[in-house]
Amino acid sequence: MKLAYTLFIILAFSIFPAIAADNGKKPNIVIIYFDDLGYGDISCYGAMGLKTPNIDKLANEGVRFTNGYATSATCTPSRYGLLTGVYPWRNKEAKILPGSAPLLIGTEQQTLPKMLKKEGYQTAVVGKWHLGLGTGVVDWNKKITPGPNEVGFDYAYVMAATQDRVPTVYIDNGYVDGLSPNDLILVDYDKNFEGQPTGKSNPELLSMKWHHGHNGSIVNGIPRIGFMKGGESAKWSDVDLADHFLQKAKAYVKSHKAEPFFLYYAMNQPHVPRTPAQRFVGKSGMGPRGDVILEGDWCVGELIKTLADEGLLDNTLIIFSSDNGPVLNDGYYDDAVEKSGNHKPAGPLRGGKYGLFEGGTRVPFFTYWKGKIQPQISDALVCQIDLIASIAKLVGAEVKNTDSENLLNTFMGKSNKGRKNLVIEANTKTAFRKGDWLMIPPYPGDPILEEVNIEVGNSPEYQLYNLKKDIGQKQNLAKGQPKKLSQLIMDFESVRGDYKNVEKIELK
Ligand code: NG6
Ligand code: CA
């Protein structure tokens, strides 16, 4: 009898090993997701001129990945990959979306928050959404649906797309926050509303000038992408955006501490327009881009303080990353280029946002769990699409039909095993990493981006790099290593299929 009981206990713990957190409660899960934060933008990844002590503390006490990837070099596809575990290039619509785009994730689709809900979690997204809302034509004055609530989030307090896109309002569980019924809000991405000033027609009204794109409606002196009219009482204050979302994230944690929760805290820094709160202005010496990174670091510190004060830190897995690599000039004159000095936003990596070179998708990525994860640096190849399968394992659930690999032990610092290969994506073009090798197929260049000094990594020739020996991708080995190249092309095609058939992306 005693033996049977012992066997039962052993069996029970081997089936549900990870659920047994200290107090028997399922662990909370918090994803802190920056926007356009580069591999070299924070001090734990080598930034010399920017000090990010709050982020560093977590990274240094957790598993810090040196080969951690977003799936894509832009926002929407990366977020799609993160939340579904499916490669974004499998969905043709997964590209930078306008603020009026329909919901990209199917309401029947499996998602990270849905999976957690089934396991008894409360789920929340606070911050940037940028995965589309509604079914095509949205009336912003009524309930906006389907949206985050319909793909698994019990609570959603979000901006529709980006800070530089209309509508510049917060959306609280489907409703525009603070909207007055007497001042209805209208949004259009094709044409302006009669008589409304724009960045193009009324430069004298601007407090921030546009460099490229960004010449639509003016809100708070900042010209945006797209046009909007009305909704004055609901418009956000750009300089308060970070504080506002932080406040919502903290309030959520405090009011949900009794049950296990999943919080996806999708921060805005350092995406354009870079509008630090007054107390951070000038703090970095690198202009607004540096200042908002310091502001983001402060926000992380505040959220962690809240988790600690509420006694939750021992039972919370924190995952930190960024949706894509860095960009300096992303369409506004904001001194990012002029004031960056010796700072290298992508660290040792080549390229950045929008590109297939490593700087586009290899991003800061670490896990932290007080008392559970032993501090270490891991070279394992991991990607944000792996979170859904790994977290499923952690909570005793299962996911099917994804590109996600269960790397829970690696995320917990118990193994150094990573993915064998990974397809990365930039503006619907894809490249392939296997082991230490990275192969980029031939693609035409992108004159629009190249004109603003953005290196997208495209070339009429195949490119092959040994990332272990040449992290900066200086030496194309495609011609010298034809066997290696053919092997990679074959392996790539077996995962990716017809990679040549890509459509060109219009910048909106
Ligand atoms: C581009 C915008 C850029 C940024 C990006 C989306 C122009 C010229 N550029 O189209 O400023 O908004 O879209 O960034 O308009 S992301 O991080 O959300 O993918
Ligand atoms: Ca981004």
XYZ file of C-alpha atoms and ligand atoms in Angstrom:
528
model
C 0.000 0.000 0.000
C 2.750 2.335 1.027
C 4.630 1.514 -2.174
C 1.550 2.175 -4.288
C 1.093 5.515 -2.569
C 4.761 6.458 -3.147
C 4.463 5.463 -6.802
C 1.311 7.536 -7.117
C 3.104 10.583 -5.700
C 6.088 10.099 -8.017
C 3.777 9.684 -10.983
C 1.680 12.702 -10.083
C 4.750 14.922 -9.886
C 6.193 13.618 -13.109
C 2.969 14.335 -14.990
C 2.492 17.784 -13.486
C 6.020 18.661 -12.444
C 6.056 22.372 -12.908
C 2.661 23.329 -11.594
C 3.808 22.657 -8.085
C 4.919 26.192 -7.309
C 5.845 26.895 -3.686
C 2.359 27.475 -2.379
C 0.754 25.029 -4.791
C -0.612 27.890 -6.868
C 0.025 28.109 -10.580
C 2.672 30.698 -11.316
C 1.720 34.107 -12.662
C 3.186 34.896 -16.046
C 4.223 38.390 -17.097
C 5.546 39.219 -20.551
C 7.258 42.601 -20.736
C 7.495 43.467 -24.404
C 9.337 46.554 -25.603
C 8.820 48.115 -29.024
C 11.859 48.536 -31.319
C 14.361 47.969 -28.496
C 17.631 46.783 -30.012
C 20.067 44.077 -28.949
C 22.538 46.730 -27.849
C 20.115 49.210 -26.298
C 20.297 48.112 -22.668
C 23.334 47.902 -20.466
C 23.063 44.173 -19.666
C 23.525 43.578 -23.398
C 26.525 45.869 -23.551
C 25.176 49.399 -23.970
C 27.834 51.716 -22.560
C 26.115 55.079 -22.757
C 22.685 54.043 -21.468
C 22.197 52.656 -17.976
C 19.146 50.458 -17.509
C 19.547 49.186 -13.926
C 16.027 47.835 -13.437
C 16.082 45.705 -16.566
C 19.694 44.677 -15.898
C 18.841 43.414 -12.432
C 16.266 40.995 -13.833
C 18.468 39.940 -16.737
C 21.469 39.347 -14.510
C 19.425 37.252 -12.086
C 17.688 35.287 -14.815
C 18.523 33.419 -18.007
C 19.816 35.986 -20.471
C 19.726 34.732 -24.049
C 22.325 35.818 -26.560
C 20.469 34.089 -29.421
C 16.922 35.129 -28.615
C 14.726 36.140 -31.554
C 11.493 37.847 -32.424
C 9.998 36.106 -35.444
C 10.058 39.326 -37.443
C 11.740 42.648 -37.927
C 8.480 44.565 -37.497
C 5.758 44.740 -34.916
C 2.543 43.126 -36.155
C 4.060 39.855 -37.391
C 6.185 39.473 -34.262
C 3.176 39.959 -32.008
C 1.223 37.480 -34.103
C 4.017 34.931 -33.629
C 4.297 35.619 -29.913
C 0.585 35.179 -29.206
C -0.183 32.261 -31.559
C 3.081 30.318 -31.805
C 2.577 30.292 -35.575
C 5.117 31.752 -37.979
C 3.664 35.044 -39.233
C 4.604 34.302 -42.848
C 1.960 31.602 -42.797
C -0.588 34.434 -42.648
C -0.402 36.710 -45.679
C -1.994 39.591 -43.796
C 0.633 39.591 -41.056
C 2.425 42.810 -41.968
C 2.537 46.294 -40.461
C -1.145 47.135 -40.066
C -2.883 50.489 -40.328
C -4.963 51.499 -37.292
C -8.132 50.610 -39.198
C -7.152 47.031 -40.094
C -9.405 44.116 -39.107
C -8.378 41.673 -36.394
C -5.512 39.538 -37.684
C -5.873 36.605 -35.306
C -8.894 34.413 -35.976
C -11.310 34.217 -33.074
C -11.232 30.426 -33.425
C -7.424 30.387 -33.371
C -5.390 28.990 -30.511
C -3.570 31.704 -28.561
C -1.372 31.988 -25.505
C -4.021 33.769 -23.399
C -6.748 31.317 -24.487
C -4.589 28.371 -23.546
C -3.955 29.934 -20.132
C -7.610 30.773 -19.598
C -8.460 27.100 -19.982
C -5.976 26.413 -17.212
C -7.775 28.802 -14.886
C -5.797 31.966 -15.532
C -7.010 35.539 -15.610
C -5.506 37.165 -18.685
C -4.708 40.762 -19.585
C -3.072 42.885 -22.233
C -2.031 46.418 -21.391
C -0.336 48.623 -23.987
C 0.214 48.341 -27.693
C -2.066 46.009 -29.639
C -1.353 46.483 -33.377
C -3.029 43.229 -34.388
C -6.110 44.800 -35.913
C -9.598 45.371 -34.535
C -13.078 44.622 -35.814
C -13.983 42.998 -39.101
C -13.219 45.708 -41.647
C -15.284 48.806 -40.997
C -15.002 49.984 -37.421
C -17.360 52.431 -35.749
C -15.076 53.785 -33.038
C -18.075 55.158 -31.138
C -19.539 51.741 -30.407
C -18.117 48.536 -29.020
C -15.083 47.675 -31.148
C -15.208 43.957 -31.678
C -13.707 41.429 -32.237
C -10.441 42.436 -30.616
C -8.142 41.308 -27.814
C -11.076 40.182 -25.647
C -12.181 37.766 -28.376
C -8.756 36.140 -28.742
C -8.315 35.323 -25.098
C -7.758 38.440 -22.997
C -10.246 38.930 -20.151
C -8.980 42.465 -19.740
C -7.620 44.629 -22.555
C -6.501 48.224 -22.170
C -4.743 49.074 -25.398
C -3.861 51.492 -28.131
C -5.216 50.253 -31.475
C -1.984 50.277 -33.456
C 1.044 52.467 -32.753
C 1.665 55.815 -31.127
C 2.246 57.336 -34.564
C -1.039 56.022 -36.012
C -4.585 57.212 -35.532
C -6.785 56.828 -33.586
C -4.712 58.269 -30.747
C -7.017 57.016 -28.008
C -7.050 54.264 -25.399
C -9.438 51.371 -25.852
C -10.808 49.866 -22.680
C -12.288 46.398 -23.251
C -13.575 47.430 -26.675
C -14.693 50.973 -25.867
C -12.769 54.178 -26.544
C -11.886 55.456 -23.083
C -13.178 58.924 -22.216
C -15.160 59.440 -25.419
C -17.926 62.026 -25.290
C -21.195 61.157 -27.075
C -21.249 64.756 -28.310
C -17.952 64.537 -30.119
C -17.904 61.381 -32.162
C -14.658 60.045 -33.484
C -13.990 59.313 -37.168
C -10.967 57.547 -38.625
C -9.813 57.178 -42.216
C -6.544 55.931 -43.654
C -7.159 57.083 -47.213
C -8.447 60.590 -47.090
C -8.539 63.521 -44.729
C -11.714 64.999 -43.244
C -12.558 68.328 -44.762
C -10.994 71.312 -43.033
C -8.812 69.252 -40.698
C -5.162 70.340 -40.492
C -2.449 67.827 -41.403
C 1.304 67.644 -41.009
C 1.579 68.354 -44.689
C -0.788 71.322 -44.955
C -0.082 72.981 -41.609
C 3.584 72.640 -40.650
C 3.254 75.720 -38.432
C 1.145 73.687 -35.992
C 3.800 71.069 -35.379
C 5.905 70.646 -32.250
C 7.607 67.607 -33.799
C 8.485 67.591 -37.484
C 8.019 64.639 -39.805
C 10.863 63.328 -41.880
C 9.081 60.692 -43.966
C 5.518 59.376 -43.767
C 3.732 60.848 -40.722
C 2.087 63.791 -42.447
C -1.569 63.008 -41.625
C -3.657 64.315 -38.729
C -1.987 66.399 -36.060
C -2.532 65.376 -32.442
C -0.762 67.246 -29.626
C 1.409 68.971 -32.216
C 2.612 65.605 -33.576
C 1.676 64.584 -37.115
C 0.465 60.960 -37.415
C -0.154 58.288 -40.001
C -3.815 58.388 -41.047
C -6.607 60.846 -40.446
C -8.981 61.314 -37.544
C -11.579 63.797 -36.509
C -13.403 64.392 -33.220
C -12.964 62.415 -30.016
C -11.124 65.338 -28.364
C -11.845 64.247 -24.793
C -10.522 60.744 -25.518
C -7.186 61.669 -27.079
C -4.199 60.545 -25.092
C -1.455 62.814 -23.857
C 1.735 61.483 -25.453
C 4.008 62.420 -22.577
C 1.751 60.566 -20.132
C 1.395 57.409 -22.202
C 4.022 55.360 -20.375
C 2.742 56.366 -16.931
C -0.824 55.673 -17.999
C -0.165 52.126 -19.178
C 2.044 51.435 -16.162
C -0.772 52.561 -13.896
C -3.164 50.138 -15.614
C -0.654 47.278 -15.401
C -0.035 47.900 -11.698
C -3.744 48.177 -10.940
C -4.333 44.893 -12.763
C -1.691 43.081 -10.729
C -3.067 44.443 -7.455
C -6.627 43.459 -8.215
C -5.811 39.995 -9.559
C -3.277 38.749 -7.071
C -5.650 36.157 -5.622
C -5.848 34.089 -8.807
C -3.093 33.094 -11.241
C -2.788 35.719 -13.935
C -1.103 36.298 -17.268
C -0.186 39.907 -18.006
C 1.092 40.907 -21.438
C 2.557 44.346 -20.778
C 3.205 45.683 -24.274
C 5.201 48.823 -23.772
C 5.674 51.532 -26.291
C 9.288 52.524 -25.854
C 11.361 53.385 -27.851
C 8.957 53.480 -30.837
C 8.225 56.803 -32.517
C 7.091 59.398 -31.711
C 9.442 59.391 -28.732
C 7.753 61.476 -26.078
C 9.310 60.943 -22.640
C 7.564 62.282 -19.544
C 9.086 65.611 -18.501
C 11.151 64.035 -15.707
C 13.076 61.936 -18.254
C 13.710 64.685 -20.767
C 17.433 65.137 -21.315
C 18.346 62.330 -18.895
C 20.144 60.125 -21.409
C 22.062 62.780 -23.308
C 20.971 60.908 -26.449
C 17.820 62.828 -27.151
C 14.266 61.463 -26.860
C 15.151 57.920 -28.018
C 17.610 57.452 -25.163
C 15.269 59.208 -22.738
C 12.347 56.884 -23.463
C 14.578 53.838 -22.977
C 15.392 55.181 -19.499
C 11.686 55.800 -18.971
C 10.936 52.211 -20.026
C 13.563 50.936 -17.601
C 11.911 52.926 -14.835
C 8.500 51.445 -15.727
C 9.944 47.937 -15.478
C 11.334 48.778 -12.039
C 7.932 50.071 -10.907
C 6.089 46.978 -12.120
C 8.583 44.717 -10.363
C 8.214 46.757 -7.183
C 4.458 46.209 -7.349
C 4.898 42.459 -7.827
C 7.301 42.416 -4.870
C 5.075 44.551 -2.634
C 2.130 42.271 -3.346
C 4.223 39.240 -2.396
C 4.012 37.776 -5.915
C 7.598 37.788 -7.115
C 8.415 34.259 -5.904
C 5.546 32.885 -7.910
C 5.826 34.876 -11.131
C 7.681 33.964 -14.282
C 8.764 37.132 -16.057
C 9.721 37.105 -19.724
C 11.339 40.169 -21.234
C 11.854 40.883 -24.927
C 11.309 43.293 -27.810
C 9.148 42.985 -30.927
C 11.931 43.845 -33.369
C 15.313 45.484 -33.601
C 16.214 49.153 -33.433
C 15.816 52.069 -35.803
C 17.044 55.610 -35.297
C 15.273 57.698 -37.914
C 11.792 56.188 -38.138
C 10.100 59.168 -39.695
C 10.416 62.129 -37.317
C 13.144 64.673 -36.711
C 13.923 63.774 -33.098
C 17.732 63.849 -32.879
C 17.973 60.064 -32.646
C 20.646 59.944 -35.319
C 22.432 63.139 -34.346
C 22.653 62.397 -30.617
C 23.395 58.688 -30.598
C 27.159 59.286 -30.392
C 28.992 55.970 -29.944
C 25.858 54.133 -28.923
C 25.173 51.080 -31.069
C 21.461 50.232 -30.762
C 21.962 46.789 -32.335
C 25.209 46.163 -30.411
C 27.559 44.008 -32.491
C 24.797 43.030 -34.928
C 24.337 44.314 -38.446
C 21.117 46.019 -39.575
C 18.012 46.670 -37.499
C 14.250 47.063 -37.746
C 12.776 46.115 -41.165
C 15.773 43.987 -42.109
C 16.879 40.377 -42.433
C 20.301 41.012 -40.968
C 20.549 39.938 -37.340
C 19.824 43.386 -35.908
C 16.250 43.096 -37.189
C 15.137 40.068 -35.212
C 17.791 39.135 -32.653
C 16.651 41.078 -29.600
C 17.099 41.305 -25.848
C 15.378 38.246 -24.417
C 15.497 36.891 -20.876
C 13.483 35.005 -18.305
C 13.411 35.747 -14.598
C 11.771 33.902 -11.735
C 12.910 34.795 -8.281
C 14.266 31.770 -6.457
C 13.401 29.375 -9.287
C 15.780 30.361 -12.061
C 19.531 30.282 -11.521
C 21.346 33.279 -13.076
C 23.098 32.399 -16.313
C 23.790 33.435 -19.868
C 22.449 31.036 -22.489
C 23.544 30.729 -26.107
C 20.616 28.470 -26.990
C 18.649 29.467 -30.082
C 15.207 30.523 -28.836
C 12.367 32.447 -30.403
C 9.270 34.174 -29.113
C 7.082 31.640 -30.955
C 8.410 29.031 -28.537
C 6.749 30.657 -25.556
C 3.289 29.192 -26.130
C 4.469 25.543 -26.169
C 6.900 26.154 -23.308
C 4.367 27.919 -21.115
C 1.819 25.212 -21.961
C 4.281 22.691 -20.546
C 4.775 24.834 -17.462
C 1.061 24.891 -16.650
C 0.343 21.312 -17.699
C -1.455 22.163 -20.956
C -0.814 21.243 -24.565
C -0.822 23.135 -27.836
C -1.168 21.638 -31.288
C -0.445 22.692 -34.868
C 2.024 25.455 -34.160
C 5.631 26.236 -35.030
C 6.278 26.530 -31.305
C 8.826 24.254 -29.633
C 8.663 23.337 -25.991
C 11.879 24.815 -24.588
C 10.658 25.134 -21.020
C 13.816 23.671 -19.532
C 15.898 26.145 -21.495
C 13.743 29.081 -20.431
C 14.051 27.821 -16.843
C 17.845 27.595 -17.137
C 17.902 23.809 -16.764
C 19.069 23.003 -20.262
C 21.043 24.621 -23.017
C 19.035 22.964 -25.770
C 17.572 25.390 -28.267
C 15.807 25.167 -31.605
C 17.661 23.469 -34.404
C 16.537 26.052 -36.896
C 14.482 29.198 -37.251
C 12.880 31.138 -40.087
C 13.116 34.883 -39.579
C 11.021 37.415 -41.466
C 11.209 41.054 -42.539
C 8.514 42.686 -44.655
C 7.319 39.223 -45.803
C 10.802 38.170 -46.938
C 12.285 35.277 -45.026
C 15.735 33.941 -44.136
C 16.901 30.799 -42.392
C 19.068 30.136 -39.387
C 20.412 26.663 -38.698
C 23.010 26.085 -36.015
C 25.566 28.860 -36.367
C 24.628 29.553 -39.981
C 22.336 32.141 -41.475
C 21.221 32.067 -45.100
C 19.428 34.948 -46.798
C 17.977 34.168 -50.239
C 18.297 36.739 -53.022
C 15.721 39.509 -52.851
C 15.389 42.888 -54.525
C 16.358 45.884 -52.396
C 13.875 48.276 -50.833
C 14.548 51.742 -52.248
C 12.131 53.501 -49.884
C 13.877 52.191 -46.779
C 17.344 52.416 -48.245
C 16.748 56.075 -48.988
C 16.434 56.702 -45.265
C 19.602 54.695 -44.508
C 17.888 51.533 -43.383
C 19.843 48.429 -44.290
C 17.301 45.708 -45.067
C 19.792 42.953 -45.832
C 18.526 42.211 -49.333
C 20.864 41.428 -52.179
C 20.552 39.909 -55.675
C 22.948 37.167 -54.462
C 22.529 34.460 -51.858
C 24.086 35.402 -48.540
C 25.573 32.949 -46.075
C 27.093 33.902 -42.751
C 28.735 32.003 -39.936
C 27.303 33.869 -36.991
C 29.607 32.291 -34.466
C 32.713 33.576 -36.202
C 31.177 36.624 -37.792
C 28.384 38.029 -35.648
C 28.513 41.325 -37.563
C 27.776 39.560 -40.892
C 30.684 41.115 -42.701
C 31.750 38.101 -44.742
C 29.338 36.492 -47.196
C 30.477 32.868 -47.516
C 27.883 31.817 -50.107
C 30.372 31.509 -52.955
C 33.131 29.883 -50.906
C 30.864 27.286 -49.243
C 28.506 26.024 -51.975
C 27.767 22.719 -50.196
C 26.785 24.429 -46.995
C 24.660 26.855 -48.968
C 22.755 24.124 -50.838
C 22.150 22.252 -47.618
C 20.688 25.354 -45.989
C 18.523 26.138 -49.004
C 17.131 22.596 -48.945
C 16.431 22.692 -45.226
C 14.903 26.145 -45.563
C 12.568 25.051 -48.355
C 11.432 22.074 -46.355
C 10.139 24.434 -43.661
C 9.232 27.491 -45.665
C 8.027 26.183 -48.997
C 7.927 28.714 -51.822
C 9.905 31.577 -50.357
C 10.369 33.393 -53.654
C 6.726 34.158 -54.016
C 6.615 37.235 -51.801
C 4.647 40.348 -52.431
C 6.038 43.801 -51.929
C 4.862 45.614 -48.849
C 3.402 49.072 -49.105
C 4.470 51.320 -46.258
C 1.394 52.834 -44.631
C 6.169 52.344 -40.756
C 6.322 53.771 -40.248
C 7.146 53.731 -38.973
C 6.541 52.778 -37.960
C 6.364 51.415 -38.599
C 5.691 50.429 -37.710
C 6.426 55.457 -42.060
C 7.261 56.105 -43.097
N 7.016 54.578 -41.267
O 5.344 52.324 -41.873
O 7.270 55.001 -38.430
O 5.303 53.262 -37.526
O 5.582 51.529 -39.783
O 6.521 50.080 -36.679
O 5.248 55.745 -41.982
S 6.213 48.782 -35.860
O 7.261 48.694 -34.869
O 4.912 48.968 -35.281
O 6.268 47.688 -36.811
Ca 8.140 47.476 -33.202
